[in-house]
């Protein structure tokens, strides 16, 4: 295990020196999958995470899953029975979501560059469209007319504030996302003249935030803004998506988000919304927070080599499967994800770097980590790999096979 | 066109305000491809680049193409008739290379994490193995014995110096690549006892270098090191791959590599090698330099929007197809690739940002570039996109369709 125990390792069990995933020892799971590398997602941990959210969040708040975080069909199917709705970011994700028992009107589609083809599919499906611009609204209305349908639409708002201290800022200042808040009243006036069914608003300010105080401050501002904008709406707000932004601990010294105060505060906001926008379903949309900690990436040591005093564990997978763990996906400073040798959870440690099999120095999974001494054939585990793993990685890079995925 | 004319735009022609690719106006090419986004590679530019290298490089120097830079089958087939050999980095790339008319003994395989399965395929194919460690040598020898074959092997050497000012350093200090130079004599002694056919050395110090003086200095050191190591070899050196590292201009202020002095210096080195290692074929291995400037990425404007005074051209493709152009693939500081509106090459310019269709602020193809005023339907072109494009990008991210590829 790398250095002091990381909060990401809470709840992971071992047996006989092996990590258990879904109760299965890792080497047996690898045999069952039939190949390395693979991503394994723990079904029980997904369920437990949604249960935890249900305990902490107010009863009336709808919990949506953002499919982009992990679009594996089995994961989305499992979550369909646990959450209240899905958010999708493309026609591809929409297809995955529609293949579950989730009702189409519980599925919403946001994304700044929806093509006409995607709008056609979404309107035919009967999902909720999150309009990203006035131009997209006009295109949606024209397509709806051709189809003879009246789609439910919400306006995605680019707030006049941002989510501070977040991994990704997606609101405030000039943005490709949504419509500037100050232009929304006029857009609502135009919307009223179109054959579109006004549903409400989508306000999303950022993601991967570990600070409860900042999340709460942002959520309050989002609700204030939504209530102010609703005064200009052609119909009562029925759909109010306030985004998510809940972070998970990836790196050394990251502290777990304190969910309790966030839940209490959301209960206050829900009460306020119930008073001001009585027909509104209040929605929080979480992706990474639901799936991120339920998954591991597993890769086998192909070579153990020393070079000028440094130990390298060369593995059969790396950034081609797990770009974020290599530190090359938007990170300014590279830091190690939590890492272990899943087949030697309790051996004497050494300092070793874990690298992939690609001919590039970028292919680094762990830089000089404290790990039990591993050898060829051992399985290295990267934790916190349930979100933005294979779908966010350059699988074809250098022509190696893709990673398998398994829900255990 | 973005700001002052960039050297990357040399040789690109326009007709009636449209960019020509392979002589075809861009909008017609898009119609022929049948979709956007796509990558288009210009066959004539590939040929011209190899011709230029042949003019400048000494006659006896073998020119290898590193398939990893662009593994599109049609590109590799085209280059098979132009270069002297291929270098591959995986069994997948090996398969692509073997499907061309190139002889197997002109194909070499380097990569720090070769699996047993890959070694089995490579030895059966009869290509040259670049051994990355003593452990890999032992595994290769065991597999060769089972197959009853005696594979040609070269040792990949991790030099005791690095290629300064290069985009990627792959030599010097502790590395996952190759065997530390100081350990190679002992490894050669072990190799002599095995049923392996010693071919020579592979020394590769880095890539994407625009400084002729630094390249020349490094090449001289590489040849010195190879000659010194050859004294310990069990047989004459017949295969000496000195890598490549020639860079292409991507960013504002990048100057084109001055190839003339590099060629003259390589002629001197080739003469020296001919004297000291008379049986050696001297090889330079180039990937990006051969294909990078022959390709463009083409994406269609889906929405034109303004947000708080900034113009955004939202396109149907972005980092999911072209991660490097978004600045999220190993770059510390994000800078724009050369960009143009291929359907309006001569309009009045404005400042606009080009973004993709993904729900992430990372999806940025051009940050506040000077571009002719574009609208929905126009085609945006990113130059210098012939290398490390679709194969190095997270194609599945957010579930959008992959980019097409076409060789024109």
XYZ file of N, CA, C and O in Angstrom, chain B residues 315-392:
312
model
N -17.998 22.626 -32.192
C -17.837 21.712 -33.326
C -18.289 20.306 -32.964
O -18.470 19.967 -31.801
N -18.425 19.474 -34.011
C -18.903 18.108 -33.788
C -17.795 17.146 -33.370
O -18.037 15.945 -33.220
N -16.605 17.654 -33.180
C -15.507 16.820 -32.693
C -14.544 17.649 -31.881
O -14.545 18.888 -31.972
N -13.716 16.971 -31.113
C -12.767 17.692 -30.275
C -11.770 16.722 -29.677
O -11.238 15.869 -30.383
N -11.592 16.814 -28.362
C -10.514 16.024 -27.748
C -10.752 14.529 -27.849
O -9.794 13.752 -27.739
N -12.005 14.108 -28.054
C -12.242 12.674 -28.217
C -11.568 12.125 -29.472
O -11.279 10.939 -29.546
N -11.313 12.996 -30.435
C -10.616 12.560 -31.653
C -9.172 13.038 -31.695
O -8.345 12.435 -32.354
N -8.894 14.132 -31.036
C -7.594 14.792 -31.202
C -7.146 15.362 -29.864
O -7.106 16.573 -29.662
N -6.762 14.450 -29.005
C -6.404 14.841 -27.636
C -5.223 15.799 -27.608
O -5.227 16.787 -26.854
N -4.208 15.532 -28.431
C -3.007 16.364 -28.395
C -3.328 17.816 -28.753
O -2.797 18.742 -28.136
N -4.226 18.023 -29.716
C -4.553 19.397 -30.111
C -5.314 20.135 -29.013
O -5.328 21.363 -28.985
N -5.944 19.393 -28.111
C -6.634 20.046 -26.992
C -5.656 20.419 -25.885
O -6.040 21.078 -24.919
N -4.412 19.956 -26.012
C -3.401 20.320 -25.018
C -3.408 19.438 -23.793
O -2.802 19.779 -22.779
N -4.098 18.303 -23.892
C -4.231 17.446 -22.716
C -3.458 16.147 -22.824
O -3.811 15.159 -22.192
N -2.401 16.143 -23.627
C -1.675 14.877 -23.754
C -0.198 15.136 -23.503
O 0.609 15.182 -24.416
N 0.101 15.326 -22.240
C 1.500 15.471 -21.860
C 2.018 16.902 -21.898
O 3.122 17.171 -21.451
N 1.210 17.816 -22.446
C 1.665 19.200 -22.498
C 1.525 19.872 -21.126
O 0.513 19.678 -20.450
N 2.519 20.616 -20.734
C 2.433 21.338 -19.465
C 1.661 22.643 -19.671
O 0.812 23.005 -18.867
N 1.969 23.325 -20.753
C 1.270 24.574 -21.075
C 0.465 24.353 -22.348
O 0.997 23.871 -23.346
N -0.813 24.689 -22.311
C -1.645 24.526 -23.496
C -1.378 25.624 -24.510
O -1.426 26.807 -24.180
N -1.095 25.239 -25.760
C -0.947 26.205 -26.848
C -1.731 25.703 -28.042
O -1.925 24.502 -28.195
N -2.145 26.634 -28.883
C -2.955 26.253 -30.046
C -2.115 25.604 -31.134
O -1.059 26.113 -31.506
N -2.637 24.524 -31.699
C -2.137 24.020 -32.976
C -2.533 25.048 -34.049
O -3.479 25.827 -33.870
N -1.861 25.034 -35.204
C -2.301 25.907 -36.297
C -3.728 25.529 -36.711
O -4.035 24.349 -36.888
N -4.570 26.538 -36.865
C -5.994 26.304 -37.110
C -6.482 27.236 -38.204
O -5.946 28.329 -38.377
N -7.476 26.796 -38.964
C -8.079 27.639 -40.001
C -9.538 27.247 -40.164
O -9.962 26.191 -39.690
N -10.288 28.138 -40.810
C -11.631 27.762 -41.249
C -11.475 27.351 -42.710
O -11.286 28.192 -43.586
N -11.523 26.047 -42.965
C -11.155 25.520 -44.274
C -12.125 25.875 -45.374
O -11.805 25.761 -46.562
N -13.323 26.329 -45.005
C -14.316 26.739 -45.989
C -14.376 28.264 -46.141
O -15.197 28.770 -46.905
N -13.547 28.969 -45.410
C -13.477 30.440 -45.519
C -12.035 30.862 -45.279
O -11.715 31.474 -44.251
N -11.185 30.537 -46.223
C -9.757 30.781 -46.009
C -9.384 32.255 -46.148
O -8.285 32.637 -45.781
N -10.287 33.057 -46.672
C -9.883 34.442 -46.921
C -10.901 35.466 -46.430
O -10.947 36.577 -46.926
N -11.719 35.127 -45.457
C -12.684 36.091 -44.940
C -12.051 37.055 -43.941
O -10.903 36.896 -43.541
N -12.827 38.054 -43.530
C -12.369 38.999 -42.511
C -12.326 38.279 -41.166
O -13.230 37.516 -40.834
N -11.275 38.541 -40.406
C -11.053 37.748 -39.198
C -11.706 38.360 -37.958
O -12.016 39.551 -37.904
N -11.938 37.475 -37.003
C -12.405 37.849 -35.681
C -11.635 36.956 -34.688
O -10.918 36.047 -35.083
N -11.818 37.195 -33.406
C -11.231 36.321 -32.400
C -12.294 35.326 -31.968
O -13.384 35.720 -31.549
N -11.983 34.035 -32.089
C -12.957 33.014 -31.730
C -12.239 31.822 -31.110
O -11.096 31.512 -31.458
N -12.923 31.162 -30.195
C -12.414 29.907 -29.639
C -13.133 28.753 -30.314
O -14.337 28.826 -30.567
N -12.380 27.702 -30.609
C -12.958 26.496 -31.205
C -13.025 25.439 -30.110
O -12.003 25.090 -29.517
N -14.238 24.949 -29.840
C -14.419 23.927 -28.802
C -15.144 22.734 -29.410
O -15.803 22.835 -30.439
N -15.004 21.595 -28.732
C -15.690 20.398 -29.167
C -17.050 20.277 -28.524
O -17.567 21.222 -27.921
N -17.645 19.087 -28.670
C -19.023 18.888 -28.220
C -19.109 18.194 -26.864
O -20.199 17.818 -26.430
N -17.986 18.025 -26.194
C -17.996 17.297 -24.926
C -18.316 18.226 -23.758
O -17.988 19.403 -23.786
N -18.937 17.657 -22.735
C -19.262 18.412 -21.532
C -18.052 18.527 -20.627
O -18.083 18.075 -19.479
N -16.977 19.078 -21.119
C -15.817 19.330 -20.270
C -15.053 20.527 -20.819
O -14.877 20.644 -22.046
N -14.601 21.393 -19.943
C -13.836 22.563 -20.399
C -12.483 22.187 -21.000
O -11.835 23.018 -21.612
N -12.060 20.934 -20.844
C -10.825 20.482 -21.494
C -10.975 20.412 -23.000
O -9.971 20.360 -23.723
N -12.224 20.396 -23.478
C -12.473 20.147 -24.897
C -12.325 21.417 -25.707
O -13.288 21.966 -26.236
N -11.094 21.882 -25.815
C -10.760 23.167 -26.417
C -9.751 22.925 -27.529
O -8.647 22.454 -27.283
N -10.127 23.235 -28.772
C -9.214 23.018 -29.904
C -8.418 24.270 -30.244
O -7.310 24.178 -30.758
N -9.001 25.444 -30.004
C -8.266 26.687 -30.252
C -8.782 27.745 -29.286
O -9.981 27.997 -29.227
N -7.869 28.308 -28.550
C -8.231 29.293 -27.542
C -8.029 30.687 -28.119
O -6.899 31.093 -28.401
N -9.103 31.390 -28.336
C -9.089 32.778 -28.816
C -8.112 32.979 -29.968
O -7.137 33.715 -29.874
N -8.391 32.273 -31.064
C -7.573 32.375 -32.279
C -8.141 33.453 -33.195
O -9.328 33.776 -33.126
N -7.301 33.979 -34.063
C -7.751 34.906 -35.106
C -8.209 34.077 -36.296
O -7.393 33.430 -36.956
N -9.506 34.088 -36.561
C -10.071 33.231 -37.609
C -11.078 34.011 -38.436
O -11.774 34.876 -37.902
N -11.179 33.684 -39.737
C -12.278 34.265 -40.516
C -13.605 33.932 -39.824
O -13.760 32.844 -39.261
N -14.556 34.887 -39.913
C -15.826 34.688 -39.231
C -16.525 33.445 -39.773
O -16.873 33.368 -40.946
N -16.739 32.462 -38.914
C -17.334 31.187 -39.327
C -18.725 31.064 -38.748
O -19.072 31.702 -37.755
N -19.509 30.202 -39.377
C -20.876 29.990 -38.901
C -21.190 28.495 -38.925
O -20.371 27.683 -39.358
N -22.389 28.165 -38.465
C -22.827 26.777 -38.449
C -22.663 26.176 -39.844
O -23.055 26.800 -40.839
N -22.065 25.002 -39.931
C -21.839 24.334 -41.210
C -20.436 24.479 -41.744
O -20.004 23.673 -42.570
N -19.721 25.525 -41.308
C -18.337 25.680 -41.773
C -17.458 24.565 -41.222
O -17.769 23.944 -40.200
N -16.344 24.353 -41.917
C -15.414 23.288 -41.535
C -14.141 23.899 -40.943
O -13.457 24.671 -41.613
N -13.869 23.562 -39.702
C -12.641 24.004 -39.044
C -11.555 22.960 -39.281
O -11.821 21.754 -39.237
N -10.344 23.435 -39.548
C -9.211 22.559 -39.854
C -8.115 22.761 -38.812
O -7.726 23.890 -38.525
N -7.647 21.673 -38.252
C -6.470 21.699 -37.387
C -5.322 21.061 -38.161
O -5.413 19.888 -38.555
N -4.271 21.838 -38.400
C -3.107 21.328 -39.146
C -2.190 20.513 -38.233
O -2.422 20.420 -37.029
N -1.156 19.958 -38.837
C -0.135 19.178 -38.107
C -0.797 18.012 -37.365
O -0.429 17.688 -36.232
N -1.762 17.402 -38.006
C -2.561 16.377 -37.343
C -2.356 14.983 -37.930
O -3.168 14.092 -37.710
N -1.257 14.786 -38.641
C -1.030 13.492 -39.260
C -0.447 12.442 -38.322
O -0.462 11.258 -38.633
N 0.063 12.878 -37.176
C 0.663 11.936 -36.220
C -0.032 12.057 -34.873
O -0.433 13.149 -34.460
N -0.157 10.914 -34.204
C -0.730 10.905 -32.856
C -2.090 11.611 -32.804
O -2.351 12.420 -31.937
N -2.923 11.299 -33.771
C -4.285 11.817 -33.811
C -5.265 10.825 -33.225
O -5.294 10.610 -32.014
N -6.081 10.164 -34.082
C -7.142 9.303 -33.546
C -6.615 8.167 -32.679
O -7.251 7.806 -31.686
N -5.457 7.611 -33.024
C -4.983 6.470 -32.234
C -4.525 6.903 -30.850
O -4.453 6.081 -29.939
N -4.246 8.179 -30.672
C -3.783 8.670 -29.373
C -4.861 9.468 -28.649
O -4.550 10.278 -27.782
